Coordinates of C-alpha atoms and ligand atoms in Angstrom, one line a residue:
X61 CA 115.9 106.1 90.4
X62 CA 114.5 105.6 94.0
X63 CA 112.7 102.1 94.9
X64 CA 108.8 103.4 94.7
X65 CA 108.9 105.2 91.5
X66 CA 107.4 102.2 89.9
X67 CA 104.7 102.6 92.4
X68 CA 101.5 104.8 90.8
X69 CA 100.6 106.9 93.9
X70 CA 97.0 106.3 95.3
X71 CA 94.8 109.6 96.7
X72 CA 93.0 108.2 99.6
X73 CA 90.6 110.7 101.3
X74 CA 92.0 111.7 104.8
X75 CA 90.0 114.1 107.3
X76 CA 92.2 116.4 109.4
X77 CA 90.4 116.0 113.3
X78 CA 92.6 117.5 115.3
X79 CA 94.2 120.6 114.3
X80 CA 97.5 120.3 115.8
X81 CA 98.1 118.1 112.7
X82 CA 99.4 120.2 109.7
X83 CA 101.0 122.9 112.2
X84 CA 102.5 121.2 114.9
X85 CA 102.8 117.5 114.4
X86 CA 103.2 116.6 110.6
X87 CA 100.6 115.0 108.4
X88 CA 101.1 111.2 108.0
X89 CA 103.5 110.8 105.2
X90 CA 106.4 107.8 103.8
X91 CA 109.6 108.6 105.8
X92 CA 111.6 107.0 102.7
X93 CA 110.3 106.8 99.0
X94 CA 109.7 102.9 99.6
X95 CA 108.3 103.1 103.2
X96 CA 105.7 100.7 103.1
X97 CA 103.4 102.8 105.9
X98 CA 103.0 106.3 107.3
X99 CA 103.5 106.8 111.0
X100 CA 100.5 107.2 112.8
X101 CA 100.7 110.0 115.6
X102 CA 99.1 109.9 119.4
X103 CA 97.0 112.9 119.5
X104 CA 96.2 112.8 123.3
X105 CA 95.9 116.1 125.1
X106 CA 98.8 115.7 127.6
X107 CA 101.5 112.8 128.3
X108 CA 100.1 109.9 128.6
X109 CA 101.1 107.2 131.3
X110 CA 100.3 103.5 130.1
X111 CA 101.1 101.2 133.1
X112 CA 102.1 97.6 132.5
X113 CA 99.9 95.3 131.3
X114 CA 97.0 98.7 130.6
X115 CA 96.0 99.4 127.1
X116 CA 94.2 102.6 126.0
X117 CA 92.6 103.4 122.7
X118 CA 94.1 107.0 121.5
X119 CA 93.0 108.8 118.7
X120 CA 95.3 109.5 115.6
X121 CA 93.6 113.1 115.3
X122 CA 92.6 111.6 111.3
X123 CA 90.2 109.4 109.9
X124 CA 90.7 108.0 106.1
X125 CA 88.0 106.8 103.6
X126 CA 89.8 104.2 101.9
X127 CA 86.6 104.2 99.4
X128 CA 88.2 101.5 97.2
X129 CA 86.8 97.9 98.2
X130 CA 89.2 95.9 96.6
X131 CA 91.6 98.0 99.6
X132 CA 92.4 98.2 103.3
X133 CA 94.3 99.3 106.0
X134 CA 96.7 97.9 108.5
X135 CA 97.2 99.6 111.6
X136 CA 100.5 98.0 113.0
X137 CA 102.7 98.4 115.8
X138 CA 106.6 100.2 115.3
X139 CA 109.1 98.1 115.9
X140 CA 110.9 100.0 118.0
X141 CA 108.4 100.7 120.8
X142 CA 107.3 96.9 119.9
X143 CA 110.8 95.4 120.7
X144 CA 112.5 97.9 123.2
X145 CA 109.1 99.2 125.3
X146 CA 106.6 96.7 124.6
X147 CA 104.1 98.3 123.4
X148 CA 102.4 97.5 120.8
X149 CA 98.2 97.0 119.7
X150 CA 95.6 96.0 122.0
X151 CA 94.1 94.2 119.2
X152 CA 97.2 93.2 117.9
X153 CA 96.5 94.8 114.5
X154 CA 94.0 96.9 113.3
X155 CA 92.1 96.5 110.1
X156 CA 90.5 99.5 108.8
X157 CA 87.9 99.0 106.7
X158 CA 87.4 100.8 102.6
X159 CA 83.6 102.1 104.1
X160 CA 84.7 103.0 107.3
X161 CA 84.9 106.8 107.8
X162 CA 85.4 107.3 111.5
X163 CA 88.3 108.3 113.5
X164 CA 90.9 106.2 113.2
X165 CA 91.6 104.8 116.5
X166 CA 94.8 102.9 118.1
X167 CA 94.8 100.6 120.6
X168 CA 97.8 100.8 122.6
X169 CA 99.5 97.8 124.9
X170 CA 102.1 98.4 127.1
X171 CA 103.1 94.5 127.5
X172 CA 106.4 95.1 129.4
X173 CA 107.1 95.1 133.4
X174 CA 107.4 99.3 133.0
X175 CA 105.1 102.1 132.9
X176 CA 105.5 104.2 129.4
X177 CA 104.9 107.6 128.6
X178 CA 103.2 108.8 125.6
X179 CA 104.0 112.3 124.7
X180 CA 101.0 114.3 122.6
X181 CA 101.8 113.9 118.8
X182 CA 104.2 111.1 119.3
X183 CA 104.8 108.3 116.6
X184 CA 102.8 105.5 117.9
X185 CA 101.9 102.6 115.4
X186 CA 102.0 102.9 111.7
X187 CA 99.2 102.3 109.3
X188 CA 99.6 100.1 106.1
X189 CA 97.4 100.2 102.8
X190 CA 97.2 96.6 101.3
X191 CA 95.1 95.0 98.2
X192 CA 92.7 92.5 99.6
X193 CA 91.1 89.5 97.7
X194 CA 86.9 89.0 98.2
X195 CA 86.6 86.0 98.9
X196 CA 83.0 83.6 97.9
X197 CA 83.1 80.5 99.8
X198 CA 81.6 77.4 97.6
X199 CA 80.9 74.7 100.0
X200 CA 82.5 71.4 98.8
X201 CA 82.6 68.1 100.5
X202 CA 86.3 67.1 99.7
X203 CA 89.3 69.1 98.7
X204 CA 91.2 67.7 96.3
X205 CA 94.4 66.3 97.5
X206 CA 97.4 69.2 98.4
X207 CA 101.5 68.7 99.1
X208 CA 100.5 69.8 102.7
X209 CA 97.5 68.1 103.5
X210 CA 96.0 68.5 107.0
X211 CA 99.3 69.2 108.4
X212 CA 99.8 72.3 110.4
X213 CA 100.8 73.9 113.6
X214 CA 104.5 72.6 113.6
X215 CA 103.8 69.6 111.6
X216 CA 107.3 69.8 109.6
X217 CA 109.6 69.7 113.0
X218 CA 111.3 73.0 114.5
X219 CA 114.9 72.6 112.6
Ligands
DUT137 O1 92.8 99.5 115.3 C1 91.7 99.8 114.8 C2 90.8 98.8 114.3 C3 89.5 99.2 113.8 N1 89.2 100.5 113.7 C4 88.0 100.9 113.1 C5 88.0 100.8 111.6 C6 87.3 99.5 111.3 O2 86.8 99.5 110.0 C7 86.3 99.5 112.4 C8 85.8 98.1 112.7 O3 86.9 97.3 113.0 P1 86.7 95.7 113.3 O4 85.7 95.2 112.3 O5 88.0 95.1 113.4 O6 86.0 95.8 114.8 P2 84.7 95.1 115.3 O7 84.9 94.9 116.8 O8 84.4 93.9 114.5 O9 83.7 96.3 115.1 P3 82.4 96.3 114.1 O10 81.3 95.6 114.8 O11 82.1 97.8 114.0 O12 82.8 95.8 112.8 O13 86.9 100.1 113.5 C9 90.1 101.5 114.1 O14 89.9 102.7 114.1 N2 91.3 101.1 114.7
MG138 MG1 83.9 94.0 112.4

């Protein structure tokens, strides 16, 4: 029994923009049976030079409907470019919203000292589908007392 076969699988609409995808880049899909997010591929027209410090929005070639509000999306960076190249998101990460149908865009960072080259239809940042809670703010004048208090941003020491 592999990992996900607990896991009910969830259509989510996707839109095809950029034909390459399907014939000569694959369509996002799991690598593994639990992969958590589907690659998300650089659809630019030639190699792509992202200079240090530059970012550049590139499209993914797709755009999803999530539909479902209680949904979202996470656009994240890979770990590998992340820790080894630097880059990673413009916006750090990208939330995709359920009613957005447009293409699905990825801000790219190069944050290291050297330039990096983005081949057309390379794997670039990965996109993650996650349950979100709506949240109604009720405006009260106290909270009642918590374990943690006000304490925050390294309150509890480093070690
Ligand atoms: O990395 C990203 C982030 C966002 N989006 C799309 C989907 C998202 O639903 C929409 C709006 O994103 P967000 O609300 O984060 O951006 P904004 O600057 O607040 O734009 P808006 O005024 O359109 O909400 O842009 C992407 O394609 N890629
Ligand atoms: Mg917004």
């Amino acid at each position: 029994m592999s990992p996900a076969d607990g896991l009910a699988a969830r259509p989510i609409e996707l839109k095809v923009l950029d034909a390459r995808l399907g014939r000569e880049f694959p369509l996002p899909a799991p690598a593994t049976a639990a992969s958590a997010g589907v690659d998300l591929r650089a659809m630019v027209d030639a190699p792509l030079v992202l200079e240090p410090g530059a970012s550049v929005l590139i499209p993914s070639g797709i755009a999803v409907h999530i539909g479902d509000p209680a949904l979202c999306a996470l656009v994240l960076p890979r770990s590998g470019l992340g820790h080894k190249h630097g880059i990673v998101l413009g916006n750090l990460v990208g939330l995709i919203d359920a009613d957005y149908q447009g293409p699905l865009m990825i801000s790219c960072w190069n944050r290291s000292d050297a330039a990096f080259t983005i081949a057309p239809g390379e794997r670039i940042a990965q996109l993650v589908i996650v349950p979100i809670v709506r949240a109604v703010f009720r405006v009260v004048d106290e909270f009642a007392p918590s374990e943690r208090g006000e304490g925050g941003f390294g309150s509890s020491g480093r070690h």
